[in-house]
mmCIF file of C-alpha atoms and ligand atoms in Angstrom:
data_model
loop_
_atom_site.group_PDB
_atom_site.id
_atom_site.type_symbol
_atom_site.label_atom_id
_atom_site.label_comp_id
_atom_site.label_asym_id
_atom_site.label_seq_id
_atom_site.Cartn_x
_atom_site.Cartn_y
_atom_site.Cartn_z
ATOM 1 C CA MET A 1 -0.149 -0.007 -0.040
ATOM 2 C CA GLU A 2 2.651 2.345 1.185
ATOM 3 C CA GLU A 3 4.800 1.128 -2.009
ATOM 4 C CA GLY A 4 1.749 1.651 -3.772
ATOM 5 C CA LYS A 5 1.328 4.866 -2.537
ATOM 6 C CA ASP A 6 5.096 6.066 -3.026
ATOM 7 C CA LEU A 7 4.586 4.205 -6.532
ATOM 8 C CA GLY A 8 1.331 6.329 -6.877
ATOM 9 C CA HIS A 9 2.899 9.462 -5.780
ATOM 10 C CA SER A 10 6.385 9.079 -7.970
ATOM 11 C CA VAL A 11 3.681 8.252 -10.761
ATOM 12 C CA ARG A 12 1.709 11.495 -9.797
ATOM 13 C CA THR A 13 4.998 13.575 -9.244
ATOM 14 C CA ASN A 14 6.475 11.695 -12.608
ATOM 15 C CA ILE A 15 3.202 13.281 -14.364
ATOM 16 C CA SER A 16 3.198 16.473 -12.561
ATOM 17 C CA ARG A 17 6.706 16.842 -13.763
ATOM 18 C CA VAL A 18 5.904 15.814 -17.124
ATOM 19 C CA LEU A 19 2.860 17.843 -17.507
ATOM 20 C CA PRO A 20 4.463 21.638 -17.133
ATOM 21 C CA VAL A 21 6.913 20.706 -20.075
ATOM 22 C CA LYS A 22 4.403 19.178 -22.000
ATOM 23 C CA ALA A 23 2.059 22.364 -21.163
ATOM 24 C CA LEU A 24 5.045 24.624 -22.139
ATOM 25 C CA GLN A 25 5.847 22.780 -25.280
ATOM 26 C CA PHE A 26 2.269 23.365 -26.228
ATOM 27 C CA LEU A 27 2.091 27.223 -24.769
ATOM 28 C CA LEU A 28 5.531 27.707 -27.100
ATOM 29 C CA LEU A 29 3.659 26.018 -30.430
ATOM 30 C CA PHE A 30 0.905 28.106 -29.790
ATOM 31 C CA LEU A 31 3.022 30.882 -28.938
ATOM 32 C CA ILE A 32 5.204 30.323 -32.412
ATOM 33 C CA LEU A 33 2.062 29.818 -34.037
ATOM 34 C CA GLY A 34 0.128 33.009 -32.925
ATOM 35 C CA LEU A 35 3.439 34.973 -33.740
ATOM 36 C CA GLY A 36 3.575 33.539 -37.208
ATOM 37 C CA PHE A 37 -0.423 34.180 -37.867
ATOM 38 C CA SER A 38 0.168 37.747 -36.383
ATOM 39 C CA ILE A 39 3.273 38.439 -38.791
ATOM 40 C CA ILE A 40 1.485 36.522 -41.727
ATOM 41 C CA SER A 41 -2.077 39.038 -41.012
ATOM 42 C CA MET A 42 -0.274 42.059 -40.350
ATOM 43 C CA TYR A 43 1.421 41.164 -43.879
ATOM 44 C CA THR A 44 -2.017 40.535 -45.305
ATOM 45 C CA PHE A 45 -3.523 43.208 -43.632
ATOM 46 C CA ARG A 46 -0.715 45.688 -45.163
ATOM 47 C CA PHE A 47 -1.163 44.271 -48.616
ATOM 48 C CA PHE A 48 -5.263 44.210 -48.951
ATOM 49 C CA ALA A 49 -4.933 47.429 -46.814
ATOM 50 C CA VAL A 50 -2.781 49.052 -49.463
ATOM 51 C CA GLN A 51 -5.081 46.992 -52.484
ATOM 52 C CA GLU A 52 -8.040 48.634 -50.239
ATOM 53 C CA ILE A 53 -6.957 52.103 -49.682
ATOM 54 C CA ALA A 54 -6.029 52.874 -53.404
ATOM 55 C CA PRO A 55 -9.739 52.887 -54.816
ATOM 56 C CA VAL A 56 -10.732 54.413 -51.742
ATOM 57 C CA GLY A 57 -8.476 57.039 -52.478
ATOM 58 C CA ALA A 58 -9.290 56.660 -55.976
ATOM 59 C CA THR A 59 -13.162 57.463 -55.504
ATOM 60 C CA SER A 60 -12.287 60.542 -53.099
ATOM 61 C CA ILE A 61 -10.172 62.110 -55.269
ATOM 62 C CA LEU A 62 -12.339 61.084 -58.984
ATOM 63 C CA PRO A 63 -15.355 63.566 -58.607
ATOM 64 C CA CYS A 64 -13.084 66.488 -58.837
ATOM 65 C CA PHE A 65 -11.589 64.539 -62.050
ATOM 66 C CA GLU A 66 -15.449 63.978 -63.180
ATOM 67 C CA GLU A 67 -16.479 67.411 -62.636
ATOM 68 C CA ALA A 68 -14.166 68.529 -65.121
ATOM 69 C CA GLU A 69 -14.378 65.503 -67.526
ATOM 70 C CA ASN A 70 -18.163 64.581 -67.109
ATOM 71 C CA ILE A 71 -20.254 66.125 -69.842
ATOM 72 C CA GLU A 72 -23.016 66.427 -66.437
ATOM 73 C CA SER A 73 -20.908 69.537 -65.938
ATOM 74 C CA TRP A 74 -21.763 71.112 -69.239
ATOM 75 C CA ILE A 75 -25.284 70.337 -69.623
ATOM 76 C CA ARG A 76 -26.335 70.876 -65.970
ATOM 77 C CA PRO A 77 -27.677 74.373 -65.362
ATOM 78 C CA PRO A 78 -25.643 77.151 -63.046
ATOM 79 C CA SER A 79 -27.057 76.072 -59.674
ATOM 80 C CA ASN A 80 -26.434 79.308 -58.429
ATOM 81 C CA LEU A 81 -27.185 82.702 -60.581
ATOM 82 C CA LEU A 82 -25.428 85.085 -58.467
ATOM 83 C CA HIS A 83 -21.892 84.673 -59.861
ATOM 84 C CA THR A 84 -18.996 86.994 -59.706
ATOM 85 C CA MET A 85 -18.453 88.274 -63.403
ATOM 86 C CA ASN A 86 -18.768 91.299 -64.674
ATOM 87 C CA ASP A 87 -20.622 92.110 -67.948
ATOM 88 C CA THR A 88 -17.522 91.973 -69.982
ATOM 89 C CA GLU A 89 -16.834 88.518 -68.497
ATOM 90 C CA LEU A 90 -20.253 87.564 -68.779
ATOM 91 C CA LEU A 91 -20.952 88.300 -72.130
ATOM 92 C CA TRP A 92 -17.828 86.484 -73.454
ATOM 93 C CA ARG A 93 -18.659 83.422 -71.327
ATOM 94 C CA ALA A 94 -22.349 83.650 -73.123
ATOM 95 C CA SER A 95 -20.836 83.666 -76.201
ATOM 96 C CA PHE A 96 -19.529 80.255 -76.414
ATOM 97 C CA VAL A 97 -21.611 78.308 -79.084
ATOM 98 C CA PRO A 98 -20.902 74.520 -79.884
ATOM 99 C CA GLN A 99 -19.424 73.712 -82.889
ATOM 100 C CA ILE A 100 -21.292 70.544 -83.624
ATOM 101 C CA SER A 101 -25.360 70.803 -84.322
ATOM 102 C CA ASN A 102 -26.522 67.319 -82.696
ATOM 103 C CA TYR A 103 -26.127 67.384 -78.869
ATOM 104 C CA PRO A 104 -24.494 64.414 -77.466
ATOM 105 C CA PHE A 105 -27.499 63.913 -74.835
ATOM 106 C CA LYS A 106 -31.400 64.178 -74.884
ATOM 107 C CA ARG A 107 -31.600 67.974 -74.818
ATOM 108 C CA VAL A 108 -35.133 69.010 -73.596
ATOM 109 C CA PRO A 109 -35.053 72.856 -75.105
ATOM 110 C CA LYS A 110 -36.502 75.188 -72.908
ATOM 111 C CA ILE A 111 -38.037 78.405 -72.665
ATOM 112 C CA ALA A 112 -36.422 81.285 -70.774
ATOM 113 C CA PHE A 113 -38.341 83.748 -69.211
ATOM 114 C CA MET A 114 -36.754 86.874 -68.317
ATOM 115 C CA PHE A 115 -38.292 89.847 -66.161
ATOM 116 C CA LEU A 116 -36.886 93.000 -66.493
ATOM 117 C CA THR A 117 -38.417 95.133 -63.598
ATOM 118 C CA LYS A 118 -37.525 97.677 -61.085
ATOM 119 C CA GLY A 119 -37.812 94.949 -58.051
ATOM 120 C CA PRO A 120 -41.197 93.295 -57.136
ATOM 121 C CA LEU A 121 -43.238 91.157 -59.300
ATOM 122 C CA PRO A 122 -46.899 92.118 -58.341
ATOM 123 C CA LEU A 123 -48.540 89.216 -60.668
ATOM 124 C CA ALA A 124 -46.049 86.586 -59.927
ATOM 125 C CA PRO A 125 -49.028 84.569 -58.759
ATOM 126 C CA LEU A 126 -50.561 84.268 -62.105
ATOM 127 C CA TRP A 127 -47.053 83.455 -63.234
ATOM 128 C CA GLU A 128 -46.995 80.598 -60.819
ATOM 129 C CA ARG A 129 -50.256 79.096 -61.866
ATOM 130 C CA PHE A 130 -49.321 79.406 -65.633
ATOM 131 C CA LEU A 131 -45.804 77.856 -65.082
ATOM 132 C CA LYS A 132 -47.084 74.986 -62.703
ATOM 133 C CA GLY A 133 -46.906 71.385 -64.191
ATOM 134 C CA ASN A 134 -44.244 72.272 -66.796
ATOM 135 C CA GLU A 135 -41.271 72.136 -64.717
ATOM 136 C CA GLY A 136 -38.013 71.326 -66.974
ATOM 137 C CA LEU A 137 -39.273 73.164 -69.777
ATOM 138 C CA TYR A 138 -38.712 76.630 -68.429
ATOM 139 C CA SER A 139 -36.599 78.391 -66.474
ATOM 140 C CA ILE A 140 -37.046 82.258 -64.968
ATOM 141 C CA TYR A 141 -34.453 85.194 -64.653
ATOM 142 C CA VAL A 142 -35.475 88.273 -62.941
ATOM 143 C CA HIS A 143 -33.588 91.826 -63.607
ATOM 144 C CA THR A 144 -34.043 94.364 -60.749
ATOM 145 C CA LEU A 145 -32.515 97.724 -58.963
ATOM 146 C CA PRO A 146 -29.572 96.412 -58.028
ATOM 147 C CA SER A 147 -30.362 97.402 -54.548
ATOM 148 C CA TYR A 148 -33.313 94.995 -54.438
ATOM 149 C CA PHE A 149 -33.699 91.655 -53.154
ATOM 150 C CA GLY A 150 -37.014 89.720 -53.629
ATOM 151 C CA ASP A 151 -37.411 87.088 -50.954
ATOM 152 C CA TYR A 152 -39.454 84.478 -52.740
ATOM 153 C CA PRO A 153 -40.234 81.195 -50.918
ATOM 154 C CA SER A 154 -38.390 77.850 -51.714
ATOM 155 C CA SER A 155 -41.696 76.364 -53.343
ATOM 156 C CA SER A 156 -41.863 79.742 -55.926
ATOM 157 C CA VAL A 157 -40.609 79.649 -59.521
ATOM 158 C CA PHE A 158 -38.876 83.110 -58.608
ATOM 159 C CA HIS A 159 -36.914 81.734 -55.508
ATOM 160 C CA ARG A 160 -33.206 82.800 -56.285
ATOM 161 C CA ARG A 161 -33.786 83.391 -59.916
ATOM 162 C CA GLN A 162 -32.184 87.171 -59.594
ATOM 163 C CA ILE A 163 -29.494 87.688 -61.771
ATOM 164 C CA PRO A 164 -26.778 90.391 -60.642
ATOM 165 C CA SER A 165 -27.923 93.660 -61.512
ATOM 166 C CA GLN A 166 -27.533 97.260 -62.320
ATOM 167 C CA MET A 167 -29.258 100.561 -62.593
ATOM 168 C CA VAL A 168 -31.576 100.917 -66.026
ATOM 169 C CA GLU A 169 -32.656 104.354 -67.183
ATOM 170 C CA TRP A 170 -35.783 104.194 -69.486
ATOM 171 C CA GLY A 171 -34.911 104.947 -72.883
ATOM 172 C CA LYS A 172 -31.049 104.561 -72.693
ATOM 173 C CA MET A 173 -28.482 102.134 -73.271
ATOM 174 C CA SER A 174 -28.568 101.095 -69.572
ATOM 175 C CA MET A 175 -31.584 99.283 -70.852
ATOM 176 C CA CYS A 176 -30.126 97.287 -73.668
ATOM 177 C CA ASP A 177 -27.193 96.613 -71.282
ATOM 178 C CA ALA A 178 -29.858 94.839 -68.769
ATOM 179 C CA GLU A 179 -31.513 93.008 -71.410
ATOM 180 C CA ARG A 180 -28.103 91.381 -72.851
ATOM 181 C CA ARG A 181 -27.450 90.831 -69.194
ATOM 182 C CA LEU A 182 -30.499 88.540 -68.994
ATOM 183 C CA LEU A 183 -29.778 87.220 -72.013
ATOM 184 C CA ALA A 184 -26.026 86.416 -71.294
ATOM 185 C CA ASN A 185 -27.130 84.603 -67.721
ATOM 186 C CA ALA A 186 -30.069 82.699 -69.687
ATOM 187 C CA LEU A 187 -27.390 81.503 -72.127
ATOM 188 C CA LEU A 188 -25.199 79.974 -69.073
ATOM 189 C CA ASP A 189 -28.013 77.054 -69.290
ATOM 190 C CA ILE A 190 -27.444 75.311 -72.675
ATOM 191 C CA SER A 191 -30.950 74.136 -72.733
ATOM 192 C CA ASN A 192 -32.542 77.637 -72.957
ATOM 193 C CA GLU A 193 -33.363 77.614 -76.397
ATOM 194 C CA TRP A 194 -35.993 80.648 -76.575
ATOM 195 C CA PHE A 195 -35.477 83.846 -74.631
ATOM 196 C CA ILE A 196 -38.628 86.065 -73.938
ATOM 197 C CA LEU A 197 -38.230 89.240 -72.421
ATOM 198 C CA LEU A 198 -41.202 90.472 -70.005
ATOM 199 C CA SER A 199 -41.935 93.328 -67.759
ATOM 200 C CA GLU A 200 -43.245 93.005 -64.483
ATOM 201 C CA ALA A 201 -46.883 94.247 -65.741
ATOM 202 C CA CYS A 202 -47.221 91.129 -68.046
ATOM 203 C CA ILE A 203 -49.519 88.401 -68.122
ATOM 204 C CA PRO A 204 -50.160 85.375 -70.408
ATOM 205 C CA LEU A 205 -52.675 84.791 -72.567
ATOM 206 C CA TYR A 206 -53.155 81.178 -72.897
ATOM 207 C CA ASN A 207 -51.813 78.459 -71.025
ATOM 208 C CA PHE A 208 -48.366 76.840 -71.193
ATOM 209 C CA SER A 209 -48.835 74.010 -73.377
ATOM 210 C CA ILE A 210 -50.117 76.468 -76.208
ATOM 211 C CA VAL A 211 -47.147 79.156 -75.702
ATOM 212 C CA TYR A 212 -44.502 76.575 -76.226
ATOM 213 C CA ARG A 213 -45.863 75.034 -79.475
ATOM 214 C CA TYR A 214 -46.515 78.196 -80.704
ATOM 215 C CA ILE A 215 -43.044 79.075 -80.106
ATOM 216 C CA SER A 216 -41.209 76.334 -80.477
ATOM 217 C CA ARG A 217 -42.983 75.605 -83.924
ATOM 218 C CA SER A 218 -42.232 78.730 -85.149
ATOM 219 C CA ARG A 219 -39.839 79.087 -87.876
ATOM 220 C CA TYR A 220 -39.222 83.066 -87.036
ATOM 221 C CA SER A 221 -38.002 84.755 -83.764
ATOM 222 C CA PHE A 222 -40.757 87.279 -82.882
ATOM 223 C CA MET A 223 -38.970 90.363 -82.577
ATOM 224 C CA GLY A 224 -40.904 93.764 -83.722
ATOM 225 C CA SER A 225 -39.277 95.391 -86.631
ATOM 226 C CA PHE A 226 -40.819 97.476 -89.073
ATOM 227 C CA ASP A 227 -39.932 100.515 -91.079
ATOM 228 C CA ASP A 228 -41.182 103.530 -89.756
ATOM 229 C CA VAL A 229 -40.895 106.747 -92.170
ATOM 230 C CA GLY A 230 -42.149 109.293 -89.596
ATOM 231 C CA PRO A 231 -40.296 111.782 -87.044
ATOM 232 C CA TYR A 232 -40.448 108.778 -84.427
ATOM 233 C CA GLY A 233 -38.733 106.089 -86.768
ATOM 234 C CA ARG A 234 -36.192 107.491 -89.579
ATOM 235 C CA GLY A 235 -36.447 110.864 -87.744
ATOM 236 C CA ARG A 236 -34.402 109.125 -84.894
ATOM 237 C CA TYR A 237 -31.655 108.206 -87.235
ATOM 238 C CA ASP A 238 -28.245 110.055 -86.936
ATOM 239 C CA GLN A 239 -26.029 109.967 -90.117
ATOM 240 C CA ARG A 240 -22.736 109.467 -88.227
ATOM 241 C CA MET A 241 -23.645 105.737 -87.907
ATOM 242 C CA GLU A 242 -23.079 105.173 -91.213
ATOM 243 C CA PRO A 243 -21.763 103.222 -92.953
ATOM 244 C CA VAL A 244 -22.219 100.573 -90.381
ATOM 245 C CA VAL A 245 -25.987 101.324 -90.163
ATOM 246 C CA THR A 246 -28.011 103.202 -93.249
ATOM 247 C CA LEU A 247 -30.947 105.085 -93.072
ATOM 248 C CA SER A 248 -32.719 102.246 -95.271
ATOM 249 C CA GLN A 249 -31.430 99.621 -92.784
ATOM 250 C CA TRP A 250 -32.844 101.824 -89.457
ATOM 251 C CA ARG A 251 -35.705 99.517 -88.152
ATOM 252 C CA LYS A 252 -38.036 100.343 -85.193
ATOM 253 C CA GLY A 253 -39.761 98.069 -83.052
ATOM 254 C CA SER A 254 -41.266 96.778 -79.220
ATOM 255 C CA GLN A 255 -39.161 96.296 -76.902
ATOM 256 C CA TRP A 256 -40.520 93.272 -75.607
ATOM 257 C CA PHE A 257 -38.795 90.332 -77.814
ATOM 258 C CA GLU A 258 -38.922 86.648 -77.775
ATOM 259 C CA VAL A 259 -35.298 85.124 -79.908
ATOM 260 C CA ASN A 260 -34.293 81.857 -80.264
ATOM 261 C CA ARG A 261 -30.533 80.844 -79.094
ATOM 262 C CA LYS A 262 -28.742 82.186 -81.949
ATOM 263 C CA LEU A 263 -29.976 85.249 -82.450
ATOM 264 C CA ALA A 264 -29.653 85.882 -78.323
ATOM 265 C CA VAL A 265 -26.209 84.761 -79.077
ATOM 266 C CA SER A 266 -25.551 87.356 -81.952
ATOM 267 C CA MET A 267 -27.242 89.951 -79.226
ATOM 268 C CA VAL A 268 -24.605 89.108 -76.245
ATOM 269 C CA GLU A 269 -21.847 89.041 -78.758
ATOM 270 C CA ASP A 270 -22.344 92.022 -81.047
ATOM 271 C CA ILE A 271 -19.542 94.824 -80.743
ATOM 272 C CA THR A 272 -20.403 96.043 -84.100
ATOM 273 C CA TYR A 273 -23.355 98.010 -83.881
ATOM 274 C CA TYR A 274 -23.331 98.831 -79.839
ATOM 275 C CA PRO A 275 -20.908 101.599 -80.196
ATOM 276 C CA LYS A 276 -23.005 103.454 -82.805
ATOM 277 C CA PHE A 277 -26.347 102.812 -80.663
ATOM 278 C CA ARG A 278 -24.429 103.985 -77.622
ATOM 279 C CA ASP A 279 -23.317 106.911 -79.393
ATOM 280 C CA PHE A 280 -25.662 108.188 -81.351
ATOM 281 C CA CYS A 281 -29.115 106.915 -80.242
ATOM 282 C CA GLN A 282 -29.626 108.759 -77.446
ATOM 283 C CA PRO A 283 -32.998 110.275 -75.758
ATOM 284 C CA ALA A 284 -35.166 111.728 -77.930
ATOM 285 C CA CYS A 285 -33.918 108.678 -79.880
ATOM 286 C CA TYR A 286 -35.132 105.352 -77.834
ATOM 287 C CA VAL A 287 -32.365 102.962 -78.066
ATOM 288 C CA ASP A 288 -34.211 100.348 -76.826
ATOM 289 C CA GLU A 289 -36.950 100.538 -79.752
ATOM 290 C CA HIS A 290 -34.150 100.337 -82.267
ATOM 291 C CA TYR A 291 -31.084 98.381 -81.443
ATOM 292 C CA PHE A 292 -31.888 94.804 -81.631
ATOM 293 C CA PRO A 293 -34.219 95.490 -84.308
ATOM 294 C CA THR A 294 -32.018 97.370 -86.524
ATOM 295 C CA MET A 295 -29.264 94.765 -85.682
ATOM 296 C CA LEU A 296 -30.860 91.641 -86.281
ATOM 297 C CA THR A 297 -32.539 93.135 -89.496
ATOM 298 C CA ILE A 298 -29.402 94.040 -90.866
ATOM 299 C CA GLN A 299 -27.946 90.050 -89.556
ATOM 300 C CA PHE A 300 -30.643 87.759 -90.068
ATOM 301 C CA PRO A 301 -33.488 89.196 -91.797
ATOM 302 C CA GLN A 302 -34.909 85.917 -92.507
ATOM 303 C CA LEU A 303 -35.175 84.649 -88.997
ATOM 304 C CA LEU A 304 -37.470 87.178 -88.016
ATOM 305 C CA ALA A 305 -41.657 87.549 -87.974
ATOM 306 C CA ASN A 306 -41.103 91.259 -87.725
ATOM 307 C CA ARG A 307 -43.937 91.478 -85.076
ATOM 308 C CA THR A 308 -43.708 91.075 -81.129
ATOM 309 C CA LEU A 309 -45.806 88.641 -79.270
ATOM 310 C CA THR A 310 -46.898 90.826 -76.637
ATOM 311 C CA TRP A 311 -49.800 92.666 -77.205
ATOM 312 C CA THR A 312 -49.817 96.464 -76.066
ATOM 313 C CA ASP A 313 -52.697 99.535 -76.103
ATOM 314 C CA TRP A 314 -51.273 102.332 -77.783
ATOM 315 C CA SER A 315 -55.044 103.372 -78.593
ATOM 316 C CA ARG A 316 -54.859 106.185 -75.883
ATOM 317 C CA GLY A 317 -51.715 107.780 -77.447
ATOM 318 C CA GLY A 318 -48.801 109.726 -75.991
ATOM 319 C CA ALA A 319 -45.186 108.165 -74.844
ATOM 320 C CA HIS A 320 -46.953 105.142 -72.440
ATOM 321 C CA PRO A 321 -49.575 102.535 -73.407
ATOM 322 C CA ALA A 322 -52.314 102.077 -71.615
ATOM 323 C CA THR A 323 -52.370 100.163 -68.075
ATOM 324 C CA PHE A 324 -55.086 98.221 -66.646
ATOM 325 C CA GLY A 325 -56.299 98.254 -63.344
ATOM 326 C CA LYS A 326 -58.957 96.110 -60.922
ATOM 327 C CA GLY A 327 -61.968 98.112 -62.926
ATOM 328 C CA ASP A 328 -60.776 97.117 -66.562
ATOM 329 C CA ILE A 329 -61.153 93.305 -66.114
ATOM 330 C CA ARG A 330 -64.063 92.469 -67.718
ATOM 331 C CA GLU A 331 -64.680 89.636 -70.082
ATOM 332 C CA GLU A 332 -65.524 92.297 -72.988
ATOM 333 C CA PHE A 333 -61.791 93.533 -72.134
ATOM 334 C CA PHE A 334 -60.309 90.166 -73.295
ATOM 335 C CA ARG A 335 -62.604 89.854 -76.146
ATOM 336 C CA LYS A 336 -61.107 93.224 -77.422
ATOM 337 C CA ILE A 337 -57.590 91.431 -76.957
ATOM 338 C CA PHE A 338 -58.636 87.842 -78.717
ATOM 339 C CA GLU A 339 -60.921 89.085 -81.364
ATOM 340 C CA GLY A 340 -60.292 90.782 -84.423
ATOM 341 C CA GLN A 341 -56.337 89.706 -84.736
ATOM 342 C CA LEU A 342 -55.017 88.678 -87.949
ATOM 343 C CA CYS A 343 -51.399 88.008 -88.615
ATOM 344 C CA LEU A 344 -48.767 85.494 -90.273
ATOM 345 C CA TYR A 345 -47.700 82.649 -88.207
ATOM 346 C CA ASN A 346 -45.413 80.725 -90.638
ATOM 347 C CA ASN A 347 -46.184 82.628 -93.444
ATOM 348 C CA GLN A 348 -49.788 81.587 -92.928
ATOM 349 C CA PRO A 349 -52.824 83.670 -91.786
ATOM 350 C CA SER A 350 -53.296 83.271 -88.505
ATOM 351 C CA SER A 351 -56.155 84.812 -85.451
ATOM 352 C CA LEU A 352 -53.672 83.506 -82.706
ATOM 353 C CA CYS A 353 -51.227 86.526 -82.819
ATOM 354 C CA TYR A 354 -50.396 87.512 -79.332
ATOM 355 C CA LEU A 355 -49.210 84.986 -76.400
ATOM 356 C CA PHE A 356 -48.732 87.932 -73.641
ATOM 357 C CA ALA A 357 -50.218 91.357 -72.669
ATOM 358 C CA ARG A 358 -49.103 94.446 -71.029
ATOM 359 C CA LYS A 359 -49.619 96.430 -69.049
ATOM 360 C CA PHE A 360 -51.387 95.344 -65.974
ATOM 361 C CA ALA A 361 -51.449 97.122 -62.295
ATOM 362 C CA PRO A 362 -50.697 95.269 -59.247
ATOM 363 C CA ASN A 363 -54.602 95.759 -58.329
ATOM 364 C CA ALA A 364 -55.215 93.437 -61.368
ATOM 365 C CA LEU A 365 -54.308 90.388 -59.948
ATOM 366 C CA GLU A 366 -56.990 89.291 -58.513
ATOM 367 C CA PRO A 367 -59.726 89.728 -61.394
ATOM 368 C CA LEU A 368 -57.093 88.237 -63.826
ATOM 369 C CA LEU A 369 -56.536 85.028 -60.784
ATOM 370 C CA GLU A 370 -60.549 84.890 -61.707
ATOM 371 C CA PHE A 371 -60.449 85.085 -65.235
ATOM 372 C CA ALA A 372 -56.952 82.777 -65.295
ATOM 373 C CA SER A 373 -59.111 79.363 -65.457
ATOM 374 C CA THR A 374 -61.895 80.503 -67.625
ATOM 375 C CA VAL A 375 -60.710 82.674 -69.892
ATOM 376 C CA LEU A 376 -57.059 82.052 -70.126
ATOM 377 C CA GLY A 377 -56.827 78.445 -69.950
ATOM 378 C CA TYR A 378 -54.283 78.051 -66.926
HETATM 379 C C1 NAG B 401 -14.321 93.415 -66.124
HETATM 380 O O1 NAG B 401 -13.089 93.091 -65.769
HETATM 381 C C2 NAG B 401 -11.877 93.100 -66.499
HETATM 382 C C3 NAG B 401 -10.610 92.637 -65.552
HETATM 383 O O2 NAG B 401 -10.657 93.010 -64.700
HETATM 384 C C4 NAG B 401 -11.857 94.405 -66.999
HETATM 385 O O3 NAG B 401 -11.037 94.358 -68.109
HETATM 386 C C5 NAG B 401 -12.996 95.078 -67.836
HETATM 387 O O4 NAG B 401 -12.749 96.282 -67.938
HETATM 388 C C6 NAG B 401 -14.366 94.933 -66.490
HETATM 389 N N1 NAG B 401 -15.248 94.858 -67.152
HETATM 390 C C7 NAG B 401 -16.238 95.958 -66.681
HETATM 391 C C8 NAG B 401 -18.008 96.044 -67.551
HETATM 392 O O5 NAG B 401 -16.199 96.330 -65.753
HETATM 393 C C1 NAG B 402 -54.341 74.573 -73.232
HETATM 394 O O1 NAG B 402 -55.430 75.124 -73.852
HETATM 395 C C2 NAG B 402 -56.203 74.189 -74.879
HETATM 396 C C3 NAG B 402 -57.081 74.978 -75.456
HETATM 397 O O2 NAG B 402 -58.050 75.779 -74.915
HETATM 398 C C4 NAG B 402 -56.690 72.988 -74.133
HETATM 399 O O3 NAG B 402 -56.966 72.361 -75.488
HETATM 400 C C5 NAG B 402 -55.145 72.061 -73.545
HETATM 401 O O4 NAG B 402 -56.134 71.115 -73.137
HETATM 402 C C6 NAG B 402 -54.884 73.222 -72.432
HETATM 403 N N1 NAG B 402 -53.664 72.218 -72.162
HETATM 404 C C7 NAG B 402 -53.358 72.318 -70.826
HETATM 405 C C8 NAG B 402 -52.526 71.276 -70.217
HETATM 406 O O5 NAG B 402 -54.633 72.745 -69.795
HETATM 407 C C1 NAG B 403 -38.877 90.467 -91.982
HETATM 408 O O1 NAG B 403 -38.407 91.416 -92.723
HETATM 409 C C2 NAG B 403 -37.112 91.223 -93.162
HETATM 410 C C3 NAG B 403 -36.569 92.907 -94.147
HETATM 411 O O2 NAG B 403 -36.890 93.808 -92.832
HETATM 412 C C4 NAG B 403 -37.644 90.412 -94.442
HETATM 413 O O3 NAG B 403 -36.367 90.169 -95.103
HETATM 414 C C5 NAG B 403 -38.069 89.289 -93.703
HETATM 415 O O4 NAG B 403 -38.622 88.354 -94.727
HETATM 416 C C6 NAG B 403 -38.855 89.600 -92.731
HETATM 417 N N1 NAG B 403 -39.877 88.703 -92.374
HETATM 418 C C7 NAG B 403 -41.254 88.023 -92.547
HETATM 419 C C8 NAG B 403 -41.354 86.585 -92.033
HETATM 420 O O5 NAG B 403 -41.829 88.247 -93.555
#
């Protein structure tokens, strides 16, 4: 028993002496294996990490390259209209024209509605209604007094559509400068194809589909241009404009025009006629009635309808047309505008001659909104 005990003891001690050695060997093996694994994993991590960092780095840098190389950046309209270009820079930039006539993307041509105003747009709710549901087919530009800021809610079509503006004096070159500024800003959006000049007192006479179809299917641009032999026409011509502009080339027309992109570019890039009109057409020569009609008639007579799309009532006489207020807006008033019109549209007689009308006082808004759905169709 004792021996057994001793033997047992010795066996036990043997085992207990052997176990630590085995355990140590085991531990050592683990240690080596663990070390091996950690070294391998460190290298593999480094290897893959490098592999992974490269694409991560690439994607975080690529958008910068894509901005410059992707066609999107040329198609996308400017996100902010408040650029820092002065007029010289703006007109130069706006005069860029693609030399390949087919666009390499699906271009939906838009109408640019350009509002030339002192500040507020009292008839804005009417325009909002007219434009509603036609997003993607139009853009808005507003030229105001430089000090004015129109705070339109983000839901409004006029929200952030003010362009960098300057002082405008009635009948002077600064008026044409403002019109060129509007055209140039609108030209920066490659999708704008037709450019319409409007005032805060203008209203649309038909719904958007009719307006869009009429303008997009016309072979001509609607610039009023005629040879008025009287004192308010040829009488305003100054011979010092020769030979750039001769008396027989001299034209008169309404300030409120619609032109296509080609003509809009020629209006912003002009350096031939501009100095002549600036120097030799000063009040009582009202340059905004002569500069564009004359210049475009000389350059592109075959592209002009020679009539304006904006109805104006000059029947009361004087230097300013009639302004219509709350009391004037009745059913028979619209009959006066719509009936008895006759003009040429794509060389065919048409009774649809005007798409817009002026001038309307701010208090005309309420009755106009009432008639909008029944008489005007929007
Ligand atoms: C616009 O800036 C350029 C460069 O500073 C200058 O040459 C040009 O005369 C400026 N144009 C206007 C209209 O101020
Ligand atoms: C626009 O007006 C015309 C004629 O009144 C009508 O046929 C057409 O449905 C109207 N379009 C829309 C979108 O309301
Ligand atoms: C507009 O007037 C010009 C010249 O004044 C003429 O050549 C052109 O044919 C006219 N346009 C239309 C549509 O009659």
